[in-house]
Amino acid sequence: AVRLRVAQPKPEEVTAVAGDRFLDSAGARTGQRVTVPIGGHDVPVRIVRSARELPGTGPEAPSARFGGALLVDLPAVNRYLQGEYGAAVEPTEWWLRTGPGKTGEAAAGLRAFPDTAPAEVLVRDEVAERLRGDPFGAGPGAAFAAATLVAAALAAVGFA
């Protein structure tokens, strides 16, 4: 088998924004270069900024169990991977911004794609509205109701 490879210019440096949890877990700091496995290949990444949390991360996110998260530019990563390994990676999520008043229309269009589960399309305004309508969720609300009943029962028998 013959494999031809076109000479590529030296890949530009891949930069990243690191969440504080990543910095703590990796023992890294802003300005430092770390090697990150992406798509089965080691990619040197320079941490240029830090943030308390990155969008989609936090104590309940999967990244919390694995030491935090890095935010990198996918085209820059793919230029590096292509130049060094002849490889590329596909995005696993998209963050979109719509024009004023177009969020609902864009979300409906995305949810209509046959290979997209409607629940996979998260819209910040919809999440905020759900939280405003039910800030504690059904679980804590039920616990509050149960605690009220228990307190009333204890008061009735003289334990409170």
mmCIF file of C-alpha atoms in Angstrom:
data_model
loop_
_atom_site.group_PDB
_atom_site.id
_atom_site.type_symbol
_atom_site.label_atom_id
_atom_site.label_comp_id
_atom_site.label_asym_id
_atom_site.label_seq_id
_atom_site.Cartn_x
_atom_site.Cartn_y
_atom_site.Cartn_z
ATOM 1 C CA ALA A 1 0.000 0.000 0.000
ATOM 2 C CA VAL A 2 1.228 3.423 -0.908
ATOM 3 C CA ARG A 3 0.426 6.315 1.353
ATOM 4 C CA LEU A 4 0.907 9.843 0.097
ATOM 5 C CA ARG A 5 1.060 12.723 2.476
ATOM 6 C CA VAL A 6 1.178 16.366 1.464
ATOM 7 C CA ALA A 7 3.681 18.450 3.379
ATOM 8 C CA GLN A 8 1.883 20.611 5.918
ATOM 9 C CA PRO A 9 3.093 23.801 7.550
ATOM 10 C CA LYS A 10 4.031 23.415 11.194
ATOM 11 C CA PRO A 11 0.737 23.328 13.113
ATOM 12 C CA GLU A 12 -0.085 26.392 15.154
ATOM 13 C CA GLU A 13 -0.157 26.132 18.901
ATOM 14 C CA VAL A 14 -3.427 24.860 20.342
ATOM 15 C CA THR A 15 -4.636 27.081 23.165
ATOM 16 C CA ALA A 16 -7.219 26.323 25.828
ATOM 17 C CA VAL A 17 -9.320 27.761 28.610
ATOM 18 C CA ALA A 18 -9.129 25.506 31.667
ATOM 19 C CA GLY A 19 -11.690 25.094 34.411
ATOM 20 C CA ASP A 20 -10.356 25.523 37.937
ATOM 21 C CA ARG A 21 -11.006 21.842 38.679
ATOM 22 C CA PHE A 22 -8.806 20.858 35.716
ATOM 23 C CA LEU A 23 -6.009 23.138 36.911
ATOM 24 C CA ASP A 24 -6.191 21.653 40.415
ATOM 25 C CA SER A 25 -6.345 18.058 39.147
ATOM 26 C CA ALA A 26 -3.493 18.485 36.663
ATOM 27 C CA GLY A 27 -1.356 20.624 38.960
ATOM 28 C CA ALA A 28 -1.251 23.141 36.103
ATOM 29 C CA ARG A 29 -1.487 26.914 35.872
ATOM 30 C CA THR A 30 -2.319 29.531 33.274
ATOM 31 C CA GLY A 31 0.513 29.893 30.755
ATOM 32 C CA GLN A 32 1.644 26.295 31.143
ATOM 33 C CA ARG A 33 1.693 23.725 28.353
ATOM 34 C CA VAL A 34 0.075 20.348 29.024
ATOM 35 C CA THR A 35 -0.290 17.285 26.819
ATOM 36 C CA VAL A 36 -3.897 16.233 26.327
ATOM 37 C CA PRO A 37 -5.124 13.002 24.677
ATOM 38 C CA ILE A 38 -7.588 13.948 21.915
ATOM 39 C CA GLY A 39 -8.850 11.420 19.392
ATOM 40 C CA GLY A 40 -6.264 8.868 20.503
ATOM 41 C CA HIS A 41 -3.328 11.241 19.951
ATOM 42 C CA ASP A 42 -1.323 13.442 22.298
ATOM 43 C CA VAL A 43 -1.876 17.142 21.629
ATOM 44 C CA PRO A 44 0.232 19.811 23.333
ATOM 45 C CA VAL A 45 -2.058 22.566 24.585
ATOM 46 C CA ARG A 46 -1.137 25.894 26.169
ATOM 47 C CA ILE A 47 -3.527 27.070 28.884
ATOM 48 C CA VAL A 48 -4.140 30.747 28.155
ATOM 49 C CA ARG A 49 -7.028 31.469 30.540
ATOM 50 C CA SER A 50 -8.889 29.907 33.409
ATOM 51 C CA ALA A 51 -12.504 29.973 34.514
ATOM 52 C CA ARG A 52 -14.247 28.820 37.667
ATOM 53 C CA GLU A 53 -16.432 26.535 35.526
ATOM 54 C CA LEU A 54 -16.883 26.088 31.795
ATOM 55 C CA PRO A 55 -20.335 25.868 30.195
ATOM 56 C CA GLY A 56 -21.674 22.337 30.485
ATOM 57 C CA THR A 57 -19.439 21.536 33.453
ATOM 58 C CA GLY A 58 -19.852 21.719 37.192
ATOM 59 C CA PRO A 59 -20.166 19.382 40.151
ATOM 60 C CA GLU A 60 -22.875 17.234 38.499
ATOM 61 C CA ALA A 61 -21.268 17.018 35.031
ATOM 62 C CA PRO A 62 -19.339 13.915 33.895
ATOM 63 C CA SER A 63 -16.145 15.994 33.663
ATOM 64 C CA ALA A 64 -16.271 16.513 37.443
ATOM 65 C CA ARG A 65 -15.501 12.816 37.971
ATOM 66 C CA PHE A 66 -12.552 12.989 35.605
ATOM 67 C CA GLY A 67 -10.699 16.015 36.878
ATOM 68 C CA GLY A 68 -12.357 18.977 35.185
ATOM 69 C CA ALA A 69 -12.505 20.283 31.650
ATOM 70 C CA LEU A 70 -10.617 22.182 28.969
ATOM 71 C CA LEU A 71 -12.189 24.302 26.257
ATOM 72 C CA VAL A 72 -10.233 24.159 22.985
ATOM 73 C CA ASP A 73 -10.849 25.410 19.457
ATOM 74 C CA LEU A 74 -11.817 22.391 17.326
ATOM 75 C CA PRO A 75 -10.399 23.744 14.028
ATOM 76 C CA ALA A 76 -7.043 24.425 15.739
ATOM 77 C CA VAL A 77 -7.026 20.913 17.225
ATOM 78 C CA ASN A 78 -7.855 19.394 13.843
ATOM 79 C CA ARG A 79 -5.101 21.407 12.102
ATOM 80 C CA TYR A 80 -2.640 20.040 14.659
ATOM 81 C CA LEU A 81 -3.919 16.456 14.335
ATOM 82 C CA GLN A 82 -3.910 16.670 10.529
ATOM 83 C CA GLY A 83 -0.385 18.062 10.425
ATOM 84 C CA GLU A 84 1.072 15.583 12.906
ATOM 85 C CA TYR A 85 -0.997 12.429 12.439
ATOM 86 C CA GLY A 86 -3.181 12.854 9.347
ATOM 87 C CA ALA A 87 -6.227 12.608 11.627
ATOM 88 C CA ALA A 88 -9.169 14.712 12.817
ATOM 89 C CA VAL A 89 -11.934 14.562 15.426
ATOM 90 C CA GLU A 90 -15.643 15.340 15.096
ATOM 91 C CA PRO A 91 -17.522 17.696 17.422
ATOM 92 C CA THR A 92 -19.657 16.087 20.119
ATOM 93 C CA GLU A 93 -21.707 19.196 20.902
ATOM 94 C CA TRP A 94 -22.460 22.580 19.391
ATOM 95 C CA TRP A 95 -23.060 25.915 21.084
ATOM 96 C CA LEU A 96 -25.169 28.224 18.962
ATOM 97 C CA ARG A 97 -26.270 31.827 19.211
ATOM 98 C CA THR A 98 -29.358 32.976 17.354
ATOM 99 C CA GLY A 99 -30.633 36.357 16.321
ATOM 100 C CA PRO A 100 -32.996 38.189 18.666
ATOM 101 C CA GLY A 101 -36.284 36.335 18.994
ATOM 102 C CA LYS A 102 -35.125 33.379 16.866
ATOM 103 C CA THR A 103 -34.174 30.925 19.627
ATOM 104 C CA GLY A 104 -37.468 28.993 19.580
ATOM 105 C CA GLU A 105 -37.422 28.697 15.793
ATOM 106 C CA ALA A 106 -33.818 27.447 15.794
ATOM 107 C CA ALA A 107 -34.521 24.927 18.576
ATOM 108 C CA ALA A 108 -37.600 23.608 16.750
ATOM 109 C CA GLY A 109 -35.578 23.207 13.565
ATOM 110 C CA LEU A 110 -32.834 21.286 15.367
ATOM 111 C CA ARG A 111 -35.331 19.073 17.180
ATOM 112 C CA ALA A 112 -36.971 18.229 13.837
ATOM 113 C CA PHE A 113 -33.835 16.517 12.485
ATOM 114 C CA PRO A 114 -34.511 12.763 12.296
ATOM 115 C CA ASP A 115 -31.201 11.803 13.952
ATOM 116 C CA THR A 116 -31.615 14.214 16.881
ATOM 117 C CA ALA A 117 -33.461 13.300 20.055
ATOM 118 C CA PRO A 118 -35.465 16.416 20.996
ATOM 119 C CA ALA A 119 -34.227 16.195 24.607
ATOM 120 C CA GLU A 120 -30.642 16.592 23.340
ATOM 121 C CA VAL A 121 -31.347 20.181 22.266
ATOM 122 C CA LEU A 122 -30.905 22.343 25.364
ATOM 123 C CA VAL A 123 -32.015 25.959 25.218
ATOM 124 C CA ARG A 124 -30.830 28.238 27.993
ATOM 125 C CA ASP A 125 -34.103 30.212 28.109
ATOM 126 C CA GLU A 126 -36.172 27.013 28.381
ATOM 127 C CA VAL A 127 -34.006 25.672 31.209
ATOM 128 C CA ALA A 128 -34.216 28.998 33.043
ATOM 129 C CA GLU A 129 -38.020 29.034 32.670
ATOM 130 C CA ARG A 130 -38.286 25.471 34.062
ATOM 131 C CA LEU A 131 -36.149 26.454 37.044
ATOM 132 C CA ARG A 132 -38.209 29.592 37.687
ATOM 133 C CA GLY A 133 -41.402 27.521 37.608
ATOM 134 C CA ASP A 134 -40.066 24.737 39.830
ATOM 135 C CA PRO A 135 -36.785 25.828 41.448
ATOM 136 C CA PHE A 136 -36.521 22.834 43.775
ATOM 137 C CA GLY A 137 -37.770 20.136 41.411
ATOM 138 C CA ALA A 138 -40.307 17.489 42.329
ATOM 139 C CA GLY A 139 -38.007 15.529 44.683
ATOM 140 C CA PRO A 140 -37.248 18.237 47.239
ATOM 141 C CA GLY A 141 -40.850 19.460 47.031
ATOM 142 C CA ALA A 142 -42.087 15.995 47.982
ATOM 143 C CA ALA A 143 -39.518 15.874 50.799
ATOM 144 C CA PHE A 144 -40.772 19.216 52.129
ATOM 145 C CA ALA A 145 -44.349 17.898 52.109
ATOM 146 C CA ALA A 146 -43.293 14.696 53.893
ATOM 147 C CA ALA A 147 -41.319 16.669 56.493
ATOM 148 C CA THR A 148 -44.380 18.831 57.139
ATOM 149 C CA LEU A 149 -46.526 15.749 57.706
ATOM 150 C CA VAL A 150 -43.925 14.179 60.027
ATOM 151 C CA ALA A 151 -43.599 17.429 62.001
ATOM 152 C CA ALA A 152 -47.382 17.636 62.346
ATOM 153 C CA ALA A 153 -47.569 14.007 63.487
ATOM 154 C CA LEU A 154 -44.782 14.521 66.054
ATOM 155 C CA ALA A 155 -46.469 17.671 67.341
ATOM 156 C CA ALA A 156 -49.749 15.795 67.662
ATOM 157 C CA VAL A 157 -48.192 13.138 69.905
ATOM 158 C CA GLY A 158 -46.160 15.643 71.927
ATOM 159 C CA PHE A 159 -42.595 15.026 70.651
ATOM 160 C CA ALA A 160 -42.086 18.467 69.164
#
